[in-house]
C-alpha cells in the first residue's frame, strides 16, 4: 500500500473487511507510491490497496476492481478567504505534498511552490503565514482538524475535482477479480462501506491519513527562501 497516502488508512479498513468476507488473509506492506506500483506490476506483490486511475496506462498488468471504495474531494485551503479574487494567484506561495502527481496539475506552472512531506507541515505553514494556499484532499483537513486547531485555515472556492479510488490486483490474480468485485459491490449496496467510513471518522483514527499523498517519486522542491526557513 502507498505509505502515508491521504486516503489509504481508510481504504485499508474497507479492503480488509472485503477479504475477511472471502476468508483470505492479507499482508500489508507500506512503501512509497512509485515502489508500490512497481512491486505490484512485476508480481512481487499481489496487488495494491487503493489508488486513482491516474497510473493505469503505465501499469497495464494491474486489474482494477471496478467498484470505487472511496472518493476524495480536491480543494484549495487558505487563511485568506479572498485568495482566488486576487490577480496574482499564480505568484502566491503555494504548497502541495511532494510526489503527488494527482495534485500537481492544479498548480502546474505556478511560480512559488513548496513541496511538503506531510499535511501537518503544510497546514502549519499556512497558519504561520509561510504559505498562502495549499492544494489537497478535504479528508486531510478534516482529520487535521480532529487532532489540532485548524486556526484560520478554510477551504476556498469550490471542489476542484472528485477522485474515485479503487482496489487493484495483479493480472496473475485475475481469477479473484469476480469474487472480490462481488463482495465490494455487496458492501456498497448494503451500506457497509459507508458504515466503515463513518466509524473511521468518528473514532478520530488514522494519523497516517495526514501524512501526505505520495503519488509518484519525490520531486525537487521549488520554493522561496521564506518558505524554506525552518523546514529544510
XYZ file of C-alpha atoms in Angstrom:
232
model
C 0.000 0.000 0.000
C 1.102 3.578 -0.575
C 2.921 4.772 2.521
C 1.400 7.907 4.090
C -1.102 8.479 1.262
C -4.041 10.555 2.475
C -6.907 8.077 1.807
C -5.012 4.836 2.460
C -5.703 4.238 6.173
C -9.439 4.323 5.456
C -9.038 2.202 2.311
C -7.149 -0.427 4.336
C -10.155 -0.946 6.594
C -12.517 -1.307 3.657
C -10.260 -3.733 1.761
C -9.565 -5.801 4.894
C -13.308 -6.133 5.510
C -13.817 -7.409 1.954
C -11.097 -10.042 2.183
C -12.325 -11.114 5.626
C -15.642 -11.979 3.985
C -13.749 -14.071 1.431
C -11.716 -15.797 4.144
C -8.458 -14.572 2.578
C -5.801 -13.138 4.926
C -3.720 -10.279 3.519
C -0.327 -8.796 4.383
C 0.050 -5.021 4.100
C 3.467 -3.738 3.019
C 3.780 0.074 3.326
C 6.026 1.654 0.671
C 6.217 4.843 -1.391
C 3.703 5.017 -4.229
C 6.247 4.604 -7.037
C 7.669 1.431 -5.492
C 4.210 0.236 -4.519
C 3.060 0.298 -8.148
C 6.279 -1.187 -9.485
C 6.284 -4.079 -6.992
C 2.705 -4.906 -7.944
C 3.302 -4.637 -11.686
C 6.306 -7.031 -11.632
C 4.497 -9.600 -9.457
C 6.497 -9.062 -6.255
C 3.183 -8.425 -4.506
C -0.352 -9.446 -5.393
C -1.910 -6.016 -5.743
C -2.312 -2.591 -4.174
C -4.781 -1.469 -1.535
C -6.135 1.544 -3.421
C -5.268 4.239 -5.914
C -6.778 6.544 -8.544
C -6.965 5.638 -12.230
C -4.092 8.033 -12.888
C -1.482 5.294 -13.283
C -3.437 2.594 -15.157
C -1.914 3.186 -18.597
C 1.599 2.953 -17.155
C 0.883 -0.303 -15.305
C -1.319 -2.452 -17.572
C -0.645 -5.614 -15.525
C -2.863 -4.284 -12.740
C -6.545 -5.202 -12.825
C -8.986 -2.706 -11.324
C -11.795 -3.962 -9.096
C -14.420 -1.813 -10.742
C -16.232 -0.613 -7.618
C -14.974 2.678 -6.129
C -14.207 2.139 -2.449
C -13.844 5.819 -1.570
C -13.899 9.252 -3.128
C -11.807 12.272 -2.201
C -12.504 15.935 -2.908
C -9.568 18.042 -4.079
C -9.783 21.537 -2.566
C -7.760 24.714 -2.067
C -7.091 25.662 1.553
C -6.041 29.095 2.739
C -6.233 31.618 5.573
C -7.217 34.243 3.013
C -10.906 33.917 2.037
C -10.318 36.302 -0.885
C -7.331 34.371 -2.254
C -8.986 33.446 -5.537
C -10.136 37.015 -6.180
C -6.536 38.230 -6.466
C -4.985 38.868 -9.875
C -1.679 37.342 -8.772
C -2.871 33.868 -7.745
C -0.088 32.134 -9.678
C 2.528 34.234 -7.865
C 1.222 33.351 -4.399
C 3.117 30.912 -2.154
C 1.513 27.525 -2.816
C 2.022 24.166 -1.136
C 1.296 20.577 -2.027
C 2.529 17.141 -0.981
C 5.840 16.058 -2.518
C 5.335 13.434 -5.211
C 1.574 13.930 -5.502
C 1.114 13.871 -9.271
C -2.635 13.824 -8.696
C -2.315 17.300 -7.148
C 0.495 18.695 -9.304
C -1.717 19.524 -12.274
C -3.677 22.135 -10.307
C -0.629 24.376 -9.769
C 1.447 23.482 -12.810
C 3.475 26.497 -13.897
C 2.949 28.429 -10.661
C 5.998 30.420 -9.649
C 6.407 29.603 -5.943
C 5.509 26.050 -4.882
C 6.637 24.378 -1.660
C 6.645 20.563 -1.753
C 5.921 19.387 1.779
C 6.317 15.936 3.293
C 3.138 15.977 5.385
C -0.122 17.850 5.613
C 0.730 18.756 9.216
C 3.711 20.607 7.796
C 1.722 22.327 5.059
C -1.156 23.373 7.305
C 1.324 24.550 9.927
C 3.000 26.757 7.319
C -0.399 28.186 6.378
C -1.091 29.142 9.994
C 2.379 30.732 10.273
C 1.783 32.745 7.068
C 4.656 30.990 5.279
C 2.265 29.780 2.585
C -0.742 31.488 1.017
C -2.551 28.345 -0.099
C -2.366 24.537 -0.105
C -3.985 22.172 -2.586
C -5.019 18.796 -1.214
C -7.852 16.424 -0.308
C -10.618 17.534 2.038
C -10.030 14.383 4.100
C -6.629 15.755 5.169
C -8.079 18.950 6.668
C -10.974 17.028 8.235
C -8.634 14.769 10.171
C -6.119 17.511 10.906
C -8.966 19.462 12.500
C -9.793 16.486 14.748
C -6.244 16.408 16.099
C -5.224 20.073 16.061
C -6.825 23.502 15.931
C -7.062 24.439 12.227
C -6.966 28.094 13.226
C -7.568 30.323 10.229
C -7.473 27.529 7.619
C -10.588 27.159 5.484
C -11.413 25.724 2.045
C -11.723 28.496 -0.545
C -13.674 28.193 -3.762
C -15.456 25.027 -4.803
C -14.269 21.449 -5.167
C -11.626 21.202 -7.908
C -12.302 17.539 -8.596
C -13.787 14.425 -7.018
C -11.451 11.451 -7.429
C -12.501 7.813 -7.028
C -10.059 5.317 -5.511
C -10.088 1.634 -6.482
C -8.504 -1.618 -5.320
C -6.140 -3.308 -7.817
C -4.884 -6.886 -8.269
C -2.032 -8.143 -10.417
C -3.242 -9.991 -13.513
C -1.922 -13.297 -12.120
C -4.740 -12.988 -9.581
C -7.385 -12.347 -12.236
C -9.293 -15.418 -11.017
C -10.089 -13.452 -7.838
C -11.482 -10.414 -9.642
C -15.119 -11.651 -9.954
C -15.404 -12.679 -6.293
C -13.659 -9.558 -4.947
C -15.831 -7.373 -7.200
C -18.971 -9.108 -5.919
C -18.000 -8.509 -2.290
C -17.207 -4.830 -2.878
C -20.496 -4.385 -4.761
C -22.407 -6.051 -1.917
C -20.622 -3.816 0.624
C -21.546 -0.764 -1.437
C -25.205 -1.754 -1.852
C -25.727 -2.700 1.809
C -24.068 0.484 3.043
C -21.176 -1.354 4.715
C -18.557 0.830 3.023
C -20.354 3.934 4.324
C -20.551 2.407 7.806
C -16.795 1.723 7.838
C -16.133 5.265 6.601
C -18.394 6.852 9.230
C -16.847 4.748 12.001
C -13.361 5.682 10.851
C -14.088 9.401 11.134
C -15.973 9.131 14.416
C -13.070 7.302 16.051
C -10.693 10.116 15.036
C -8.321 7.491 13.634
C -5.587 7.467 11.086
C -2.533 9.589 11.848
C -1.072 8.332 8.575
C -4.002 9.890 6.729
C -2.477 13.262 7.433
C 0.995 12.354 6.335
C 0.834 13.154 2.660
C -0.209 11.974 -0.741
C 2.810 10.345 -2.329
C 1.517 9.501 -5.778
C 4.857 9.250 -7.543
C 8.554 9.591 -6.861
C 9.522 12.739 -4.926
C 10.067 15.874 -6.946
C 12.755 18.510 -6.460
C 11.264 21.238 -4.268
C 10.852 24.720 -5.709
C 10.304 27.419 -3.142
C 11.236 30.878 -1.957
C 13.795 31.422 0.819
C 10.918 32.479 3.071
C 9.149 29.138 2.704
C 12.387 27.210 3.150
C 13.312 28.756 6.506
C 12.935 26.215 9.306
C 11.746 23.404 7.016
C 14.988 22.046 5.487
